[in-house]
Amino acid sequence: MEILAFGVQSDEKPLIEKAFAGRHEVRCLDVFLTEDTAAIAAGHEAVSTSVNCGLGHRVLQTLAAGGTQLVVQRSTGFNNIDLEVAERLGMTVARVSSYSPHSVAEFAWTLGMAVNRRIVRAANRTRDFDFRLDGLMGRDMHGRTAGVLGTGKIGEAFTRIAHGFGMRLLGWDVAENPACVELGMEYVSKERLLAESDLVTLHVPLMPETRHLVDAEALRTMKNDAILVNSSRGGLIDSRALVDQLREGRFTGVGLDVYEAEAGLFFLDKSLETVEDDTLARLVTFPNVLVTSHQAYYTTDAVGQIVDATVRNVLDYTEGRRSENVLVPRS
């Protein structure tokens, strides 16, 4: 069986090809799966997708009409897939239920520290041999408060980093994580966490009930000099409301590795085009905002685990097994 893999990054391609070698054929494409590209998959029983591929009803119908029966997504999140339509079409859908939580947690901490210590601004200055310190003053994180929204595996990993820096720990989740409690985390309401935290980091999945978890009201609850970091899903933050707050001069820094309208932008070179997203265009102009293109997971360790899990998902499908990665089982 030949698997058609969409949205494959150049660093990712050799890992995918090596993992599938001797098992199944795989053809890697750098284009993303969209309504315009879905027809390419005709004749392929299995496709592999990335988080920024769009698998709405039209794409899934095109895939099914072309003979695709298996979708294996190379990510934990699956909010880009219409699972009800996939089930109705008799398609099997699987994802990667977990991979190195340290990759995302470490990157989230890096974003927070980068905006706190004005690293990008400092680096840009020194490239021009400007060695002034004006405007580069940051703050010690030791003794300050870290608020972790979502304390699963990634949230726990972030908590351990913050604990190592000597921070007070506040957490919010549907259930307490005993490992975080052991580190001294106090579980509080979302409102109290936002009001008391010097650094707020998001590690919850994107679902209808968590969309715009950090909305205008939540942003107003935060300290004026707080740091906000999102390395989970862009839809957790109301981006327009965030722009409004930034225009009022609020927040020491904001680090965003995700953006709610990133599909069709992130992972692509848009440097020679006019970006029509006014909200994103405004966000990147703020000197205290750092935007990266959904790269928190992008380490050799994490991507290797993602690829290995994807191979297992294909093998499970061909050999009639079902694992915790399956979102829509084989009919």
CSV table of C-alpha atoms in Angstrom, one decimal, residues 109 141-145 160-169:
chain,number,residue,atom,x,y,z
A,109,TRP,CA,9.1,28.4,28.6
A,141,MET,CA,10.9,34.7,37.4
A,142,HIS,CA,12.1,33.3,40.7
A,143,GLY,CA,9.5,34.0,43.4
A,144,ARG,CA,6.9,35.1,40.9
A,145,THR,CA,3.7,33.2,40.0
A,160,ARG,CA,8.4,21.1,36.6
A,161,ILE,CA,10.4,23.8,34.7
A,162,ALA,CA,8.7,26.6,36.5
A,163,HIS,CA,9.2,24.8,39.8
A,164,GLY,CA,12.9,24.5,39.0
A,165,PHE,CA,13.0,28.3,38.6
A,166,GLY,CA,11.5,28.8,42.0
A,167,MET,CA,8.1,30.0,41.0
A,168,ARG,CA,4.8,29.9,42.9
A,169,LEU,CA,2.5,27.5,41.0
